[in-house]
Amino acid sequence: MSAAVMNEERKKLVGALFERHADRIFAYVLGILGDASEASDIVSETFVRAFAEPRLLSEDFNCRAWLFTVATNLARNHIGRYLRRFLSFSGPDLDLRSSKVPGVEETFHRNDEFIRLSKALRAVDQTDREIVFLKYFEEMSYAEIAKITGLSESAVGSRLSRAIGRLSNELK
């Protein structure tokens, strides 16, 4: 098969994967980052990387799990970069930046349940938040979640159970 034909096949496959998974990956990353613009950038980068992934055309390759793994890693890297930048600012710099955000407080006060759930999720470790999201919003198996997070299946089950317990306590 010629390189041009393989490239065309790859474009079609990535396009189909984008149609099938982009919205869900966006929702997942948005849940991690809390910023739609950043989540959109991460989704774009995820599919750019998919185009370059040589295993993509293999029949036994789990594209969905791989896409979520890439998105997870990109989101984690983004958080790390953000935290390093955030910690490098002085106090007055932070005050100036936060005062420029319009209506954030008003937006969150509209829905009490959303606020309670957001607080509860923030009280849970980031990896546990990811596990909860992948299990209950993406309906992934423990095996798929384990592949994405790099944990064993039993660790996924244990962490999910503990996270649900903590969320339940936080929501009471």
PDB file of C-alpha atoms in Angstrom:
ATOM      1  CA  MET A   1       0.000   0.000   0.000  1.00  0.00           C
ATOM      2  CA  SER A   2       1.427   3.388  -0.954  1.00  0.00           C
ATOM      3  CA  ALA A   3       2.146   6.115   1.589  1.00  0.00           C
ATOM      4  CA  ALA A   4      -0.487   8.380   0.006  1.00  0.00           C
ATOM      5  CA  VAL A   5      -3.174   5.696   0.338  1.00  0.00           C
ATOM      6  CA  MET A   6      -2.181   5.004   3.959  1.00  0.00           C
ATOM      7  CA  ASN A   7      -2.268   8.733   4.719  1.00  0.00           C
ATOM      8  CA  GLU A   8      -5.741   8.991   3.227  1.00  0.00           C
ATOM      9  CA  GLU A   9      -6.874   5.976   5.275  1.00  0.00           C
ATOM     10  CA  ARG A  10      -5.378   7.538   8.387  1.00  0.00           C
ATOM     11  CA  LYS A  11      -7.178  10.861   7.725  1.00  0.00           C
ATOM     12  CA  LYS A  12     -10.506   9.066   7.371  1.00  0.00           C
ATOM     13  CA  LEU A  13      -9.926   7.019  10.513  1.00  0.00           C
ATOM     14  CA  VAL A  14      -8.892  10.036  12.592  1.00  0.00           C
ATOM     15  CA  GLY A  15     -11.900  11.942  11.249  1.00  0.00           C
ATOM     16  CA  ALA A  16     -14.211   9.093  12.239  1.00  0.00           C
ATOM     17  CA  LEU A  17     -12.570   8.850  15.681  1.00  0.00           C
ATOM     18  CA  PHE A  18     -12.965  12.601  16.096  1.00  0.00           C
ATOM     19  CA  GLU A  19     -16.671  12.407  15.243  1.00  0.00           C
ATOM     20  CA  ARG A  20     -17.170   9.511  17.648  1.00  0.00           C
ATOM     21  CA  HIS A  21     -15.066  10.645  20.624  1.00  0.00           C
ATOM     22  CA  ALA A  22     -14.222  14.370  20.523  1.00  0.00           C
ATOM     23  CA  ASP A  23     -17.272  15.559  22.483  1.00  0.00           C
ATOM     24  CA  ARG A  24     -16.747  12.991  25.221  1.00  0.00           C
ATOM     25  CA  ILE A  25     -13.028  13.709  25.473  1.00  0.00           C
ATOM     26  CA  PHE A  26     -13.832  17.416  25.607  1.00  0.00           C
ATOM     27  CA  ALA A  27     -16.287  16.859  28.479  1.00  0.00           C
ATOM     28  CA  TYR A  28     -13.731  14.716  30.283  1.00  0.00           C
ATOM     29  CA  VAL A  29     -10.914  17.259  29.922  1.00  0.00           C
ATOM     30  CA  LEU A  30     -13.274  20.112  30.789  1.00  0.00           C
ATOM     31  CA  GLY A  31     -14.060  18.243  34.004  1.00  0.00           C
ATOM     32  CA  ILE A  32     -10.354  18.066  34.780  1.00  0.00           C
ATOM     33  CA  LEU A  33      -9.363  21.602  33.764  1.00  0.00           C
ATOM     34  CA  GLY A  34     -12.562  23.595  34.185  1.00  0.00           C
ATOM     35  CA  ASP A  35     -11.725  25.742  31.140  1.00  0.00           C
ATOM     36  CA  ALA A  36     -13.468  25.199  27.793  1.00  0.00           C
ATOM     37  CA  SER A  37     -10.796  26.896  25.707  1.00  0.00           C
ATOM     38  CA  GLU A  38      -7.993  24.847  27.253  1.00  0.00           C
ATOM     39  CA  ALA A  39     -10.075  21.668  26.959  1.00  0.00           C
ATOM     40  CA  SER A  40     -10.642  22.391  23.276  1.00  0.00           C
ATOM     41  CA  ASP A  41      -6.900  22.848  22.729  1.00  0.00           C
ATOM     42  CA  ILE A  42      -6.207  19.532  24.464  1.00  0.00           C
ATOM     43  CA  VAL A  43      -8.787  17.734  22.303  1.00  0.00           C
ATOM     44  CA  SER A  44      -7.181  19.186  19.167  1.00  0.00           C
ATOM     45  CA  GLU A  45      -3.709  18.129  20.284  1.00  0.00           C
ATOM     46  CA  THR A  46      -5.019  14.651  21.130  1.00  0.00           C
ATOM     47  CA  PHE A  47      -6.252  14.129  17.575  1.00  0.00           C
ATOM     48  CA  VAL A  48      -3.101  15.614  16.059  1.00  0.00           C
ATOM     49  CA  ARG A  49      -1.196  12.960  17.982  1.00  0.00           C
ATOM     50  CA  ALA A  50      -3.676  10.321  16.843  1.00  0.00           C
ATOM     51  CA  PHE A  51      -2.850  11.111  13.246  1.00  0.00           C
ATOM     52  CA  ALA A  52       0.822  10.391  13.964  1.00  0.00           C
ATOM     53  CA  GLU A  53       0.180   7.192  15.967  1.00  0.00           C
ATOM     54  CA  PRO A  54       1.452   4.200  13.928  1.00  0.00           C
ATOM     55  CA  ARG A  55      -0.725   1.661  15.802  1.00  0.00           C
ATOM     56  CA  LEU A  56      -3.899   3.489  14.783  1.00  0.00           C
ATOM     57  CA  LEU A  57      -4.468   1.246  11.755  1.00  0.00           C
ATOM     58  CA  SER A  58      -3.988  -1.953  13.738  1.00  0.00           C
ATOM     59  CA  GLU A  59      -7.201  -3.903  14.328  1.00  0.00           C
ATOM     60  CA  ASP A  60      -6.362  -4.895  17.901  1.00  0.00           C
ATOM     61  CA  PHE A  61      -5.480  -1.330  18.967  1.00  0.00           C
ATOM     62  CA  ASN A  62      -7.921   0.205  21.483  1.00  0.00           C
ATOM     63  CA  CYS A  63      -8.229   3.694  19.973  1.00  0.00           C
ATOM     64  CA  ARG A  64     -10.729   4.959  22.550  1.00  0.00           C
ATOM     65  CA  ALA A  65      -8.566   4.076  25.553  1.00  0.00           C
ATOM     66  CA  TRP A  66      -5.487   5.464  23.805  1.00  0.00           C
ATOM     67  CA  LEU A  67      -7.259   8.769  23.033  1.00  0.00           C
ATOM     68  CA  PHE A  68      -8.356   9.159  26.655  1.00  0.00           C
ATOM     69  CA  THR A  69      -4.828   8.311  27.834  1.00  0.00           C
ATOM     70  CA  VAL A  70      -3.321  10.979  25.595  1.00  0.00           C
ATOM     71  CA  ALA A  71      -5.944  13.538  26.685  1.00  0.00           C
ATOM     72  CA  THR A  72      -5.323  12.667  30.353  1.00  0.00           C
ATOM     73  CA  ASN A  73      -1.568  13.110  29.985  1.00  0.00           C
ATOM     74  CA  LEU A  74      -1.960  16.388  28.093  1.00  0.00           C
ATOM     75  CA  ALA A  75      -4.363  17.705  30.751  1.00  0.00           C
ATOM     76  CA  ARG A  76      -1.981  16.693  33.539  1.00  0.00           C
ATOM     77  CA  ASN A  77       0.902  18.405  31.745  1.00  0.00           C
ATOM     78  CA  HIS A  78      -1.230  21.521  31.325  1.00  0.00           C
ATOM     79  CA  ILE A  79      -2.067  21.557  35.036  1.00  0.00           C
ATOM     80  CA  GLY A  80       1.613  21.186  35.888  1.00  0.00           C
ATOM     81  CA  ARG A  81       2.579  24.109  33.630  1.00  0.00           C
ATOM     82  CA  TYR A  82      -0.273  26.199  35.030  1.00  0.00           C
ATOM     83  CA  LEU A  83       0.740  25.489  38.626  1.00  0.00           C
ATOM     84  CA  ARG A  84       4.366  26.389  37.924  1.00  0.00           C
ATOM     85  CA  ARG A  85       3.276  29.695  36.349  1.00  0.00           C
ATOM     86  CA  PHE A  86       0.752  30.337  39.126  1.00  0.00           C
ATOM     87  CA  LEU A  87       3.307  29.749  41.862  1.00  0.00           C
ATOM     88  CA  SER A  88       5.829  32.014  40.151  1.00  0.00           C
ATOM     89  CA  PHE A  89       3.512  35.063  40.358  1.00  0.00           C
ATOM     90  CA  SER A  90       3.676  37.361  43.336  1.00  0.00           C
ATOM     91  CA  GLY A  91       0.553  38.169  45.398  1.00  0.00           C
ATOM     92  CA  PRO A  92      -0.245  41.516  43.671  1.00  0.00           C
ATOM     93  CA  ASP A  93       0.053  39.881  40.236  1.00  0.00           C
ATOM     94  CA  LEU A  94      -2.524  37.281  41.252  1.00  0.00           C
ATOM     95  CA  ASP A  95      -4.915  39.915  42.584  1.00  0.00           C
ATOM     96  CA  LEU A  96      -4.771  41.827  39.286  1.00  0.00           C
ATOM     97  CA  ARG A  97      -5.376  38.694  37.216  1.00  0.00           C
ATOM     98  CA  SER A  98      -8.274  37.379  39.299  1.00  0.00           C
ATOM     99  CA  SER A  99     -10.067  40.748  39.329  1.00  0.00           C
ATOM    100  CA  LYS A 100     -10.264  40.675  35.512  1.00  0.00           C
ATOM    101  CA  VAL A 101     -12.435  37.522  35.407  1.00  0.00           C
ATOM    102  CA  PRO A 102     -16.018  38.744  34.814  1.00  0.00           C
ATOM    103  CA  GLY A 103     -19.015  37.072  36.377  1.00  0.00           C
ATOM    104  CA  VAL A 104     -17.373  33.829  37.487  1.00  0.00           C
ATOM    105  CA  GLU A 105     -19.032  33.992  40.888  1.00  0.00           C
ATOM    106  CA  GLU A 106     -22.444  34.762  39.387  1.00  0.00           C
ATOM    107  CA  THR A 107     -22.181  31.761  37.071  1.00  0.00           C
ATOM    108  CA  PHE A 108     -21.480  29.306  39.898  1.00  0.00           C
ATOM    109  CA  HIS A 109     -24.227  30.644  42.179  1.00  0.00           C
ATOM    110  CA  ARG A 110     -26.917  29.739  39.648  1.00  0.00           C
ATOM    111  CA  ASN A 111     -26.918  26.065  40.448  1.00  0.00           C
ATOM    112  CA  ASP A 112     -26.505  24.886  44.051  1.00  0.00           C
ATOM    113  CA  GLU A 113     -26.199  21.225  43.088  1.00  0.00           C
ATOM    114  CA  PHE A 114     -23.417  22.017  40.653  1.00  0.00           C
ATOM    115  CA  ILE A 115     -21.591  23.935  43.360  1.00  0.00           C
ATOM    116  CA  ARG A 116     -21.939  21.091  45.855  1.00  0.00           C
ATOM    117  CA  LEU A 117     -20.763  18.506  43.342  1.00  0.00           C
ATOM    118  CA  SER A 118     -17.857  20.688  42.233  1.00  0.00           C
ATOM    119  CA  LYS A 119     -16.735  21.144  45.831  1.00  0.00           C
ATOM    120  CA  ALA A 120     -17.058  17.446  46.499  1.00  0.00           C
ATOM    121  CA  LEU A 121     -15.050  16.598  43.383  1.00  0.00           C
ATOM    122  CA  ARG A 122     -12.341  19.093  44.338  1.00  0.00           C
ATOM    123  CA  ALA A 123     -12.026  17.339  47.682  1.00  0.00           C
ATOM    124  CA  VAL A 124     -11.121  14.132  45.855  1.00  0.00           C
ATOM    125  CA  ASP A 125      -7.640  13.437  44.477  1.00  0.00           C
ATOM    126  CA  GLN A 126      -7.189  14.304  40.764  1.00  0.00           C
ATOM    127  CA  THR A 127      -6.617  10.692  39.723  1.00  0.00           C
ATOM    128  CA  ASP A 128      -9.723   9.644  41.657  1.00  0.00           C
ATOM    129  CA  ARG A 129     -11.724  12.389  39.885  1.00  0.00           C
ATOM    130  CA  GLU A 130     -10.503  11.023  36.565  1.00  0.00           C
ATOM    131  CA  ILE A 131     -11.476   7.476  37.566  1.00  0.00           C
ATOM    132  CA  VAL A 132     -14.968   8.595  38.658  1.00  0.00           C
ATOM    133  CA  PHE A 133     -15.472  10.471  35.405  1.00  0.00           C
ATOM    134  CA  LEU A 134     -14.242   7.637  33.201  1.00  0.00           C
ATOM    135  CA  LYS A 135     -16.377   5.070  35.037  1.00  0.00           C
ATOM    136  CA  TYR A 136     -19.645   6.963  35.395  1.00  0.00           C
ATOM    137  CA  PHE A 137     -19.624   9.429  32.525  1.00  0.00           C
ATOM    138  CA  GLU A 138     -17.712   7.429  29.940  1.00  0.00           C
ATOM    139  CA  GLU A 139     -18.930   4.037  31.202  1.00  0.00           C
ATOM    140  CA  MET A 140     -15.488   2.496  30.783  1.00  0.00           C
ATOM    141  CA  SER A 141     -14.468  -0.833  32.252  1.00  0.00           C
ATOM    142  CA  TYR A 142     -11.857  -1.133  34.995  1.00  0.00           C
ATOM    143  CA  ALA A 143      -9.474  -2.537  32.383  1.00  0.00           C
ATOM    144  CA  GLU A 144      -9.877   0.518  30.139  1.00  0.00           C
ATOM    145  CA  ILE A 145      -9.498   2.905  33.083  1.00  0.00           C
ATOM    146  CA  ALA A 146      -6.413   1.012  34.259  1.00  0.00           C
ATOM    147  CA  LYS A 147      -4.849   1.397  30.826  1.00  0.00           C
ATOM    148  CA  ILE A 148      -5.561   5.142  30.773  1.00  0.00           C
ATOM    149  CA  THR A 149      -4.402   5.899  34.317  1.00  0.00           C
ATOM    150  CA  GLY A 150      -1.515   3.440  34.487  1.00  0.00           C
ATOM    151  CA  LEU A 151      -2.984   1.783  37.599  1.00  0.00           C
ATOM    152  CA  SER A 152      -3.849  -1.883  38.032  1.00  0.00           C
ATOM    153  CA  GLU A 153      -7.492  -2.909  37.694  1.00  0.00           C
ATOM    154  CA  SER A 154      -7.677  -3.695  41.408  1.00  0.00           C
ATOM    155  CA  ALA A 155      -6.234  -0.267  42.241  1.00  0.00           C
ATOM    156  CA  VAL A 156      -8.864   1.343  40.000  1.00  0.00           C
ATOM    157  CA  GLY A 157     -11.603  -0.537  41.852  1.00  0.00           C
ATOM    158  CA  SER A 158     -10.224   0.383  45.271  1.00  0.00           C
ATOM    159  CA  ARG A 159      -9.709   4.025  44.394  1.00  0.00           C
ATOM    160  CA  LEU A 160     -13.154   4.259  42.814  1.00  0.00           C
ATOM    161  CA  SER A 161     -14.768   2.794  45.904  1.00  0.00           C
ATOM    162  CA  ARG A 162     -12.917   5.190  48.223  1.00  0.00           C
ATOM    163  CA  ALA A 163     -13.644   8.162  45.948  1.00  0.00           C
ATOM    164  CA  ILE A 164     -17.360   7.379  45.908  1.00  0.00           C
ATOM    165  CA  GLY A 165     -17.304   7.145  49.708  1.00  0.00           C
ATOM    166  CA  ARG A 166     -15.581  10.528  50.001  1.00  0.00           C
ATOM    167  CA  LEU A 167     -17.943  12.108  47.482  1.00  0.00           C
ATOM    168  CA  SER A 168     -20.890  10.719  49.391  1.00  0.00           C
ATOM    169  CA  ASN A 169     -19.571  12.152  52.667  1.00  0.00           C
ATOM    170  CA  GLU A 170     -18.874  15.526  51.065  1.00  0.00           C
ATOM    171  CA  LEU A 171     -22.384  15.725  49.600  1.00  0.00           C
ATOM    172  CA  LYS A 172     -24.124  14.999  52.934  1.00  0.00           C
TER     173      LYS A 172
END
